[in-house]
Amino acid sequence: MGPTSPPAPPSPPEYTDDCIPLEKRTWRNVKKHAPNPDRISALPDDILIKILSLVTVKEAAMTDVLSPRWRHLWENVDHLTLHMDTFGMQVPANSDYRGNPDLRNSEATNFVNKVNGVLRHHKCNRIKKFEVKFPLSSVHSSEIDRWVAFAAASSSEMLNLVLSDYLCGVRVPTKRAERYNFPLKHYVDLRCCQLRYMFLSTCSLEAVLANLIGFSYLFSLQLDYVQVVDEVLQSIISSCRALHHLYLRRCDKLINLRTSHAELVTLEVSNCWKLFSISIHAEKLKCFSYMGTEFVNIEYECAPVLCELNALFRLHCEFPLDCIGAFPELKTLRLQFTSRLRLSHILHLSRRFTGLKEIMLCLLTSWKKSIRLVAYLLKAAHLVERLELEAHGNLRPLKKLKIRWPKNFTPTRLRTIRIGGFSGESEMVQLVFFLLWSPMLKTLLIDTHRRNCLSIGTRMREESEDAARCNYAREVVSTQLAPTVPSTVKFTIM
């Protein structure tokens, strides 16, 4: 009888994924040691609040019912964007919103009450963005004053107050209603204010008080449909010591605009119809854009580093040559003309274009033989790399035009050509033939879609597109131009 083998050691207890022995598993300790499946709720408050700031206030408020962890978190969001969509408001279908003042007043009262409710619950001491967008007037001045005071007290970095008279794409007749007067008093002696961006629309700026310290850090100011006179605007600009970007659109009370600022980089003046003169003294100004009548007198007192100039004229009168100053750093030039005669005037300024890299020309009529001026302009601006033309001609059959092109000239730096609103005009076809063999040409784009107007920043297409004209233009491009385009050029038809 052999020796007995020693007893086998006890097997180790079985462990599950949560490291609890099976013999000790109970309902309580399994629940205690189980990993938390809601990892989002375990995040710190500041991260959750940042997430809630990315959605609408209505969506953020809905998280209040998820669990006690989420309760009241939405009241600390630092982005408040308050529109109709924010509250799920919609104009009733088939309603006469335009001609029903009772409906408009009811919707306005409903919106004001909802905004007031949000601000009553809000607890964040500092917000980054406060935006209200709804057609309101001076009738609601007391409520809007409280909203502006809230934004100022919360050290909002961005304030957008858009009291526009457009609602769901419907023009609301509010001309009889007095515009809301923005209370600048909330930004007087406000040393803790960090306001950086301000956008005001459809309101008025009247009295400017001393010590407007709340605008000291303002970086960008945009005024649309704002009633403000010259003296008030100049006083506001002088208070904005850090102002880099100024946009003035449809400010109809401006007559003599003087912008003197040491830090200004961008200035846009658009459709201020009563404007008579613009005086610019800005050592750091790089981009100036003007759109409106040709009656305006533009004086450049000091703009030594201007590199982009946009002058878009919309009414018939003499072309003001003074709008194109002598700028040694000018690289981009965009011009819009109302007639071919005005286009010819720019050749008198050819010496000012020697440093240009980009040219965009829009003529609100057909080009015809004036197209040759484009070639002469390129000859004067021999460094141009990009050329854009906007056409507004009508559908005409092709015919040979006797165009006198500059002799012994080929644009050696031209890399990109874009022609918009092409209708199959003979002059455009001949211009492309003339420029097609530029040695550096890489891109040729022909766009048959017509633009209703070349505007600053955006370009709107016409609502009703002439299908017959576009089809004819594409056929001309395919049969006349496409076979002659070199293989090294990227050719696109739109």
Coordinates of C-alpha atoms in Angstrom, one line a residue:
M1 CA 0.0 0.0 0.0
G2 CA 1.6 3.2 -1.2
P3 CA 1.9 6.4 0.6
T4 CA -1.2 8.6 0.5
S5 CA -1.0 11.7 -1.6
P6 CA -1.4 15.0 0.2
P7 CA -4.8 16.6 0.0
A8 CA -5.2 19.0 -2.9
P9 CA -5.1 22.7 -1.9
P10 CA -8.4 24.4 -2.0
S11 CA -9.2 26.0 -5.3
P12 CA -9.3 29.8 -5.2
P13 CA -12.7 31.4 -5.2
E14 CA -14.2 32.4 -8.5
Y15 CA -14.3 36.1 -9.3
T16 CA -16.6 37.9 -11.5
D17 CA -15.7 41.0 -13.5
D18 CA -16.4 43.2 -10.6
C19 CA -13.9 41.3 -8.4
I20 CA -16.5 40.0 -5.9
P21 CA -16.2 36.3 -4.8
L22 CA -19.3 34.3 -5.8
E23 CA -19.8 33.0 -2.3
K24 CA -19.9 36.6 -1.0
R25 CA -22.1 38.0 -3.6
T26 CA -25.2 39.7 -2.3
W27 CA -27.6 42.2 -3.7
R28 CA -26.1 45.0 -1.6
N29 CA -22.4 44.6 -2.2
V30 CA -23.0 43.9 -5.9
K31 CA -24.9 47.2 -6.1
K32 CA -22.2 48.9 -4.1
H33 CA -19.3 47.8 -6.2
A34 CA -21.0 47.9 -9.6
P35 CA -19.6 50.5 -12.0
N36 CA -21.7 53.6 -12.6
P37 CA -23.2 53.2 -16.0
D38 CA -24.0 57.0 -16.2
R39 CA -20.5 58.3 -16.8
I40 CA -21.7 61.7 -18.1
S41 CA -23.4 62.5 -14.8
A42 CA -20.1 61.8 -13.1
L43 CA -18.4 64.6 -14.9
P44 CA -17.7 67.9 -12.9
D45 CA -20.2 70.6 -12.9
D46 CA -18.2 73.0 -15.1
I47 CA -18.0 70.4 -17.9
L48 CA -21.7 69.6 -17.7
I49 CA -22.5 73.3 -17.8
K50 CA -20.3 73.8 -20.8
I51 CA -22.1 70.9 -22.6
L52 CA -25.5 72.5 -21.8
S53 CA -24.3 75.8 -23.2
L54 CA -24.0 74.2 -26.6
V55 CA -27.7 73.5 -26.9
T56 CA -30.8 75.8 -26.7
V57 CA -32.1 77.1 -23.4
K58 CA -35.2 75.0 -23.9
E59 CA -33.2 71.8 -24.4
A60 CA -30.9 72.6 -21.5
A61 CA -33.9 73.2 -19.2
M62 CA -35.3 69.8 -20.1
T63 CA -32.4 68.1 -18.4
D64 CA -33.7 69.3 -15.1
V65 CA -35.9 66.2 -14.8
L66 CA -33.2 63.6 -15.6
S67 CA -32.0 63.2 -12.0
P68 CA -31.1 65.2 -8.9
R69 CA -27.6 65.4 -10.3
W70 CA -28.8 67.5 -13.2
R71 CA -31.3 69.6 -11.3
H72 CA -30.7 73.3 -11.7
L73 CA -27.5 72.9 -13.7
W74 CA -29.0 74.6 -16.8
E75 CA -29.5 77.7 -14.7
N76 CA -25.7 78.2 -14.8
V77 CA -25.1 78.1 -18.6
D78 CA -22.9 80.9 -19.9
H79 CA -24.5 81.2 -23.4
L80 CA -28.0 82.6 -23.5
T81 CA -29.4 82.7 -27.1
L82 CA -33.0 83.7 -26.9
H83 CA -35.0 83.4 -30.2
M84 CA -38.4 82.2 -31.2
D85 CA -36.9 78.8 -32.0
T86 CA -35.4 78.7 -28.5
F87 CA -38.9 78.6 -27.0
G88 CA -40.5 76.6 -29.7
M89 CA -42.6 79.5 -30.8
Q90 CA -44.1 79.5 -34.3
V91 CA -46.4 81.8 -36.2
P92 CA -49.7 80.0 -36.7
A93 CA -50.2 78.6 -40.2
N94 CA -52.4 80.6 -42.6
S95 CA -52.4 83.6 -40.1
D96 CA -52.3 87.2 -41.3
Y97 CA -49.2 88.1 -39.3
R98 CA -48.5 91.1 -41.4
G99 CA -51.9 92.8 -41.1
N100 CA -52.9 91.6 -37.6
P101 CA -51.4 93.8 -34.9
D102 CA -53.2 91.9 -32.2
L103 CA -51.4 88.7 -33.2
R104 CA -48.0 90.5 -33.3
N105 CA -48.6 92.0 -29.9
S106 CA -49.6 88.7 -28.4
E107 CA -46.5 86.9 -29.8
A108 CA -44.3 89.7 -28.5
T109 CA -45.9 89.5 -25.0
N110 CA -45.4 85.8 -25.0
F111 CA -41.8 86.1 -26.0
V112 CA -41.0 88.8 -23.4
N113 CA -42.6 86.6 -20.6
K114 CA -40.5 83.6 -21.6
V115 CA -37.2 85.7 -21.6
N116 CA -38.1 87.1 -18.2
G117 CA -38.7 83.5 -16.9
V118 CA -35.3 82.4 -18.1
L119 CA -33.5 85.3 -16.5
R120 CA -35.3 84.8 -13.2
H121 CA -33.9 81.3 -12.9
H122 CA -30.4 82.1 -14.2
K123 CA -27.7 82.0 -11.6
C124 CA -24.4 82.3 -13.5
N125 CA -22.5 85.4 -12.4
R126 CA -20.5 85.7 -15.7
I127 CA -21.8 84.9 -19.2
K128 CA -20.0 84.8 -22.5
K129 CA -22.9 85.4 -24.9
F130 CA -26.3 87.1 -24.5
E131 CA -28.4 87.3 -27.6
V132 CA -32.0 88.3 -28.1
K133 CA -33.6 88.2 -31.5
F134 CA -37.2 89.2 -31.9
P135 CA -39.1 92.2 -33.4
L136 CA -39.7 94.5 -30.4
S137 CA -40.0 98.3 -30.1
S138 CA -40.0 101.0 -27.5
V139 CA -43.3 99.6 -26.2
H140 CA -41.2 97.0 -24.4
S141 CA -38.5 99.4 -23.3
S142 CA -38.7 98.5 -19.6
E143 CA -38.3 94.8 -20.2
I144 CA -35.4 95.2 -22.7
D145 CA -33.7 97.7 -20.3
R146 CA -33.7 94.9 -17.6
W147 CA -32.2 92.5 -20.2
V148 CA -29.4 94.9 -21.1
A149 CA -28.7 95.6 -17.4
F150 CA -28.5 91.8 -16.8
A151 CA -26.0 91.4 -19.6
A152 CA -23.9 94.3 -18.3
A153 CA -24.0 93.1 -14.7
S154 CA -23.1 89.5 -15.8
S155 CA -20.0 90.8 -17.7
S156 CA -21.2 89.4 -20.9
E157 CA -18.4 89.2 -23.5
M158 CA -20.9 89.2 -26.5
L159 CA -24.1 91.2 -26.7
N160 CA -26.4 90.7 -29.7
L161 CA -29.7 92.7 -29.5
V162 CA -31.5 92.1 -32.8
L163 CA -34.9 93.8 -32.6
S164 CA -35.4 93.2 -36.3
D165 CA -38.7 93.7 -38.1
Y166 CA -38.3 90.3 -39.9
L167 CA -40.1 87.4 -38.3
C168 CA -40.1 83.9 -39.9
G169 CA -39.2 85.5 -43.3
V170 CA -42.2 87.9 -43.0
R171 CA -41.7 91.7 -43.1
V172 CA -43.5 93.2 -40.2
P173 CA -44.5 96.8 -40.6
T174 CA -43.0 98.5 -37.6
K175 CA -42.2 101.9 -39.1
R176 CA -44.9 103.6 -37.0
A177 CA -43.5 102.1 -33.8
E178 CA -40.8 104.1 -32.1
R179 CA -37.5 102.3 -32.0
Y180 CA -36.1 101.1 -28.7
N181 CA -33.4 103.4 -27.3
F182 CA -30.4 101.4 -26.2
P183 CA -29.5 102.4 -22.6
L184 CA -25.7 103.3 -22.7
K185 CA -26.0 104.2 -19.0
H186 CA -25.5 100.6 -18.0
Y187 CA -21.9 100.8 -19.4
V188 CA -20.9 104.0 -17.6
D189 CA -18.2 103.5 -14.9
L190 CA -18.5 99.7 -15.4
R191 CA -14.8 98.8 -14.8
C192 CA -15.4 95.1 -14.5
C193 CA -17.1 94.8 -17.9
Q194 CA -15.4 92.5 -20.5
L195 CA -17.7 93.3 -23.4
R196 CA -15.8 92.3 -26.6
Y197 CA -18.5 92.0 -29.3
M198 CA -21.7 94.0 -29.8
F199 CA -24.3 93.7 -32.5
L200 CA -27.3 96.1 -32.4
S201 CA -30.1 96.0 -34.9
T202 CA -33.3 98.1 -35.3
C203 CA -32.9 100.4 -32.4
S204 CA -31.5 103.9 -31.7
L205 CA -28.5 105.4 -29.9
E206 CA -29.2 108.9 -28.7
A207 CA -27.4 110.2 -25.6
V208 CA -23.8 109.4 -24.9
L209 CA -22.7 109.8 -21.3
A210 CA -19.2 110.5 -20.1
N211 CA -17.0 107.7 -18.8
L212 CA -18.3 105.0 -21.1
I213 CA -15.7 102.6 -19.6
G214 CA -17.8 99.5 -20.3
F215 CA -16.8 99.8 -24.0
S216 CA -13.0 99.9 -23.3
Y217 CA -12.4 96.3 -24.4
L218 CA -14.9 96.3 -27.3
F219 CA -13.3 94.5 -30.2
S220 CA -16.1 94.5 -32.8
L221 CA -19.1 96.8 -33.2
Q222 CA -21.9 96.2 -35.7
L223 CA -24.8 98.5 -36.1
D224 CA -27.7 97.5 -38.5
Y225 CA -30.7 99.7 -39.0
V226 CA -29.6 101.8 -36.0
Q227 CA -30.6 105.5 -35.7
V228 CA -27.5 107.3 -34.7
V229 CA -26.1 110.7 -35.6
D230 CA -22.5 111.6 -36.4
E231 CA -21.6 113.1 -33.0
V232 CA -23.0 110.2 -31.0
L233 CA -21.2 107.6 -33.1
Q234 CA -17.9 109.4 -33.0
S235 CA -18.2 109.6 -29.2
I236 CA -18.9 105.9 -29.0
I237 CA -15.9 105.1 -31.2
S238 CA -13.6 107.2 -29.1
S239 CA -14.6 105.2 -26.0
C240 CA -13.8 101.9 -27.7
R241 CA -10.0 101.9 -27.2
A242 CA -9.6 98.3 -28.4
L243 CA -11.9 98.5 -31.4
H244 CA -10.7 96.5 -34.4
H245 CA -13.8 96.0 -36.5
L246 CA -16.6 98.5 -37.2
Y247 CA -19.7 97.6 -39.4
L248 CA -22.3 100.3 -40.2
R249 CA -25.3 99.1 -42.3
R250 CA -28.4 101.2 -43.1
C251 CA -27.7 103.8 -40.5
D252 CA -29.8 106.5 -42.2
K253 CA -29.0 109.4 -39.9
L254 CA -25.3 109.4 -40.6
I255 CA -24.3 112.3 -42.8
N256 CA -20.6 113.1 -42.3
L257 CA -18.8 110.0 -40.9
R258 CA -15.4 110.5 -39.4
T259 CA -13.5 107.4 -38.2
S260 CA -10.3 108.3 -36.3
H261 CA -9.0 105.3 -34.4
A262 CA -5.5 103.9 -33.8
E263 CA -6.5 100.2 -33.6
L264 CA -9.2 100.0 -36.3
V265 CA -8.5 97.1 -38.8
T266 CA -11.8 96.7 -40.7
L267 CA -14.3 99.3 -41.7
E268 CA -17.5 98.6 -43.6
V269 CA -20.1 101.2 -44.5
S270 CA -23.1 99.8 -46.4
N271 CA -26.3 101.4 -47.6
C272 CA -26.2 104.5 -45.4
W273 CA -28.2 106.5 -47.9
K274 CA -27.9 110.0 -46.4
L275 CA -24.2 109.7 -46.0
F276 CA -22.4 112.6 -47.7
S277 CA -18.8 112.2 -46.7
I278 CA -16.4 109.6 -45.1
S279 CA -13.2 110.6 -43.5
I280 CA -10.8 107.9 -42.5
H281 CA -7.8 108.3 -40.2
A282 CA -6.7 104.8 -39.1
E283 CA -3.0 103.8 -39.1
K284 CA -3.8 100.1 -38.9
L285 CA -6.8 99.9 -41.3
K286 CA -6.4 96.9 -43.6
C287 CA -9.9 96.5 -45.2
F288 CA -12.3 99.2 -46.2
S289 CA -15.7 98.4 -47.8
Y290 CA -18.3 100.8 -49.1
M291 CA -21.6 100.1 -50.7
G292 CA -24.1 102.7 -51.6
T293 CA -24.5 105.8 -53.8
E294 CA -21.7 107.4 -55.9
F295 CA -22.4 110.8 -54.3
V296 CA -20.3 110.1 -51.3
N297 CA -17.0 111.9 -50.8
I298 CA -14.3 109.5 -49.4
E299 CA -11.2 111.1 -47.9
Y300 CA -8.3 109.0 -46.7
E301 CA -6.5 111.1 -44.2
C302 CA -4.3 108.2 -43.0
A303 CA -4.6 104.6 -44.2
P304 CA -1.0 103.5 -45.0
V305 CA -1.4 99.7 -44.7
L306 CA -4.8 99.3 -46.5
C307 CA -4.6 96.1 -48.5
E308 CA -8.2 95.4 -49.4
L309 CA -10.6 97.9 -50.9
N310 CA -14.3 97.2 -51.8
A311 CA -16.3 100.0 -53.6
L312 CA -19.7 98.9 -54.7
F313 CA -21.9 101.6 -56.3
R314 CA -25.6 101.1 -56.9
L315 CA -26.9 104.4 -58.3
H316 CA -26.2 106.2 -61.6
C317 CA -23.9 109.2 -61.3
E318 CA -20.3 110.2 -61.9
F319 CA -17.8 107.7 -60.6
P320 CA -15.8 109.2 -57.7
L321 CA -12.2 108.6 -58.5
D322 CA -11.2 109.7 -55.0
C323 CA -12.7 106.5 -53.6
I324 CA -9.6 104.7 -54.8
G325 CA -6.7 106.2 -53.0
A326 CA -3.0 105.6 -53.5
F327 CA -2.2 102.7 -51.2
P328 CA 1.2 101.1 -51.5
E329 CA 0.0 97.9 -49.7
L330 CA -3.2 97.4 -51.7
K331 CA -3.5 93.8 -52.8
T332 CA -7.3 93.2 -53.3
L333 CA -9.7 95.5 -55.3
R334 CA -13.4 94.9 -55.7
L335 CA -15.4 97.4 -57.7
Q336 CA -19.0 97.5 -58.9
F337 CA -20.2 99.9 -61.6
T338 CA -23.6 101.0 -62.9
S339 CA -22.5 101.7 -66.5
R340 CA -19.6 101.1 -68.9
L341 CA -18.7 104.8 -68.9
R342 CA -17.8 104.6 -65.2
L343 CA -15.7 101.6 -65.8
S344 CA -13.4 103.5 -68.2
H345 CA -12.6 106.0 -65.5
I346 CA -10.5 103.5 -63.5
L347 CA -7.8 103.5 -66.2
H348 CA -6.9 107.0 -65.1
L349 CA -5.7 105.3 -61.8
S350 CA -3.6 102.5 -63.4
R351 CA -0.5 103.6 -61.5
R352 CA -2.2 102.8 -58.2
F353 CA -2.7 99.1 -59.2
T354 CA 0.9 97.9 -59.6
G355 CA 0.8 95.8 -56.4
L356 CA -2.6 94.2 -56.8
K357 CA -3.0 90.4 -56.4
E358 CA -6.7 90.1 -56.8
I359 CA -9.3 92.0 -58.8
M360 CA -13.1 91.7 -58.8
L361 CA -15.2 93.7 -61.2
C362 CA -19.0 93.8 -61.4
L363 CA -20.9 95.8 -64.1
L364 CA -24.7 96.1 -63.7
T365 CA -25.2 96.0 -67.4
S366 CA -23.7 94.2 -70.4
W367 CA -19.9 94.6 -71.0
K368 CA -19.8 94.6 -74.8
K369 CA -16.6 96.2 -76.1
S370 CA -15.7 97.7 -72.7
I371 CA -14.4 94.2 -71.9
R372 CA -11.1 95.3 -73.3
L373 CA -10.6 97.6 -70.3
V374 CA -10.2 94.4 -68.2
A375 CA -7.2 93.4 -70.2
Y376 CA -5.7 96.9 -70.0
L377 CA -6.3 96.9 -66.2
L378 CA -4.5 93.5 -66.0
K379 CA -1.6 95.0 -68.0
A380 CA -1.3 97.9 -65.4
A381 CA -1.6 95.4 -62.5
H382 CA 0.9 92.9 -63.8
L383 CA 1.1 91.0 -60.4
V384 CA -2.6 90.0 -60.4
E385 CA -3.1 86.3 -59.6
R386 CA -6.9 86.1 -59.4
L387 CA -9.5 87.8 -61.6
E388 CA -13.3 87.7 -61.0
L389 CA -15.9 89.2 -63.3
E390 CA -19.6 89.5 -62.6
A391 CA -21.8 89.8 -65.7
H392 CA -25.4 91.2 -65.9
G393 CA -25.9 90.9 -69.7
N394 CA -28.9 89.4 -71.6
L395 CA -29.1 86.4 -73.8
R396 CA -27.6 87.3 -77.2
P397 CA -26.5 85.2 -80.1
L398 CA -22.7 84.9 -80.6
K399 CA -21.1 87.3 -83.0
K400 CA -17.6 88.4 -83.7
L401 CA -16.7 91.7 -82.0
K402 CA -13.8 93.8 -83.0
I403 CA -12.1 94.3 -79.7
R404 CA -8.8 96.1 -79.5
W405 CA -6.8 94.1 -77.0
P406 CA -3.4 95.4 -75.7
K407 CA -0.6 94.4 -77.9
N408 CA 2.4 92.3 -76.8
F409 CA 0.8 91.5 -73.4
T410 CA 0.2 88.2 -71.6
P411 CA -0.7 88.2 -67.9
T412 CA 2.3 86.2 -66.5
R413 CA 1.0 85.8 -62.9
L414 CA -2.7 85.1 -63.5
R415 CA -3.6 81.7 -61.9
T416 CA -7.4 81.9 -61.4
I417 CA -10.3 83.2 -63.5
R418 CA -13.9 83.2 -62.4
I419 CA -16.7 84.6 -64.5
G420 CA -20.2 84.8 -62.8
G421 CA -23.6 85.4 -64.4
F422 CA -22.3 84.2 -67.8
S423 CA -25.0 84.4 -70.5
G424 CA -23.0 83.3 -73.5
E425 CA -21.8 86.9 -74.3
S426 CA -19.4 87.1 -77.2
E427 CA -17.2 89.6 -75.3
M428 CA -16.7 87.2 -72.4
V429 CA -15.8 84.4 -74.8
Q430 CA -13.2 86.5 -76.5
L431 CA -11.8 87.7 -73.2
V432 CA -11.3 84.0 -72.1
F433 CA -9.6 83.3 -75.4
F434 CA -7.3 86.2 -74.8
L435 CA -6.4 85.1 -71.2
L436 CA -6.5 81.3 -71.7
W437 CA -2.8 80.9 -72.5
S438 CA -1.5 82.7 -69.5
P439 CA 1.5 80.6 -68.5
M440 CA 0.5 80.3 -64.8
L441 CA -3.2 79.7 -65.3
K442 CA -4.5 76.8 -63.2
T443 CA -8.2 77.4 -62.7
L444 CA -11.1 78.6 -64.9
L445 CA -14.6 78.7 -63.5
I446 CA -17.6 79.7 -65.5
D447 CA -20.8 80.3 -63.4
T448 CA -24.0 80.8 -65.4
H449 CA -26.0 81.7 -62.3
R450 CA -26.8 85.4 -62.3
R451 CA -26.4 87.5 -59.1
N452 CA -28.9 90.2 -58.3
C453 CA -26.2 92.4 -56.7
L454 CA -22.7 92.0 -55.5
S455 CA -22.9 92.6 -51.8
I456 CA -20.2 92.9 -49.2
G457 CA -19.5 89.6 -47.5
T458 CA -22.3 87.6 -49.2
R459 CA -23.5 87.2 -52.7
M460 CA -27.2 86.6 -53.2
R461 CA -28.5 84.7 -56.2
E462 CA -31.6 85.8 -58.0
E463 CA -34.8 84.1 -56.7
S464 CA -36.0 83.4 -60.3
E465 CA -33.3 81.8 -62.4
D466 CA -33.7 82.0 -66.2
A467 CA -33.4 78.4 -67.2
A468 CA -33.2 79.1 -70.9
R469 CA -30.4 81.6 -70.5
C470 CA -28.4 79.2 -68.3
N471 CA -28.9 76.3 -70.7
Y472 CA -27.8 78.4 -73.6
A473 CA -24.8 79.7 -71.7
R474 CA -23.7 76.2 -70.8
E475 CA -24.0 75.1 -74.4
V476 CA -21.8 78.0 -75.5
V477 CA -19.2 77.1 -72.9
S478 CA -19.2 73.4 -73.9
T479 CA -19.0 74.1 -77.6
Q480 CA -16.8 77.2 -77.8
L481 CA -14.6 77.3 -74.7
A482 CA -14.2 73.7 -73.5
P483 CA -12.3 72.4 -76.6
T484 CA -9.7 75.1 -76.3
V485 CA -8.9 74.9 -72.6
P486 CA -5.4 73.5 -72.0
S487 CA -5.2 70.2 -70.1
T488 CA -3.2 71.9 -67.4
V489 CA -6.2 74.1 -66.4
K490 CA -8.9 72.9 -64.1
F491 CA -12.1 73.8 -65.9
T492 CA -15.5 74.0 -64.1
I493 CA -19.0 74.9 -65.4
M494 CA -21.7 75.8 -62.9

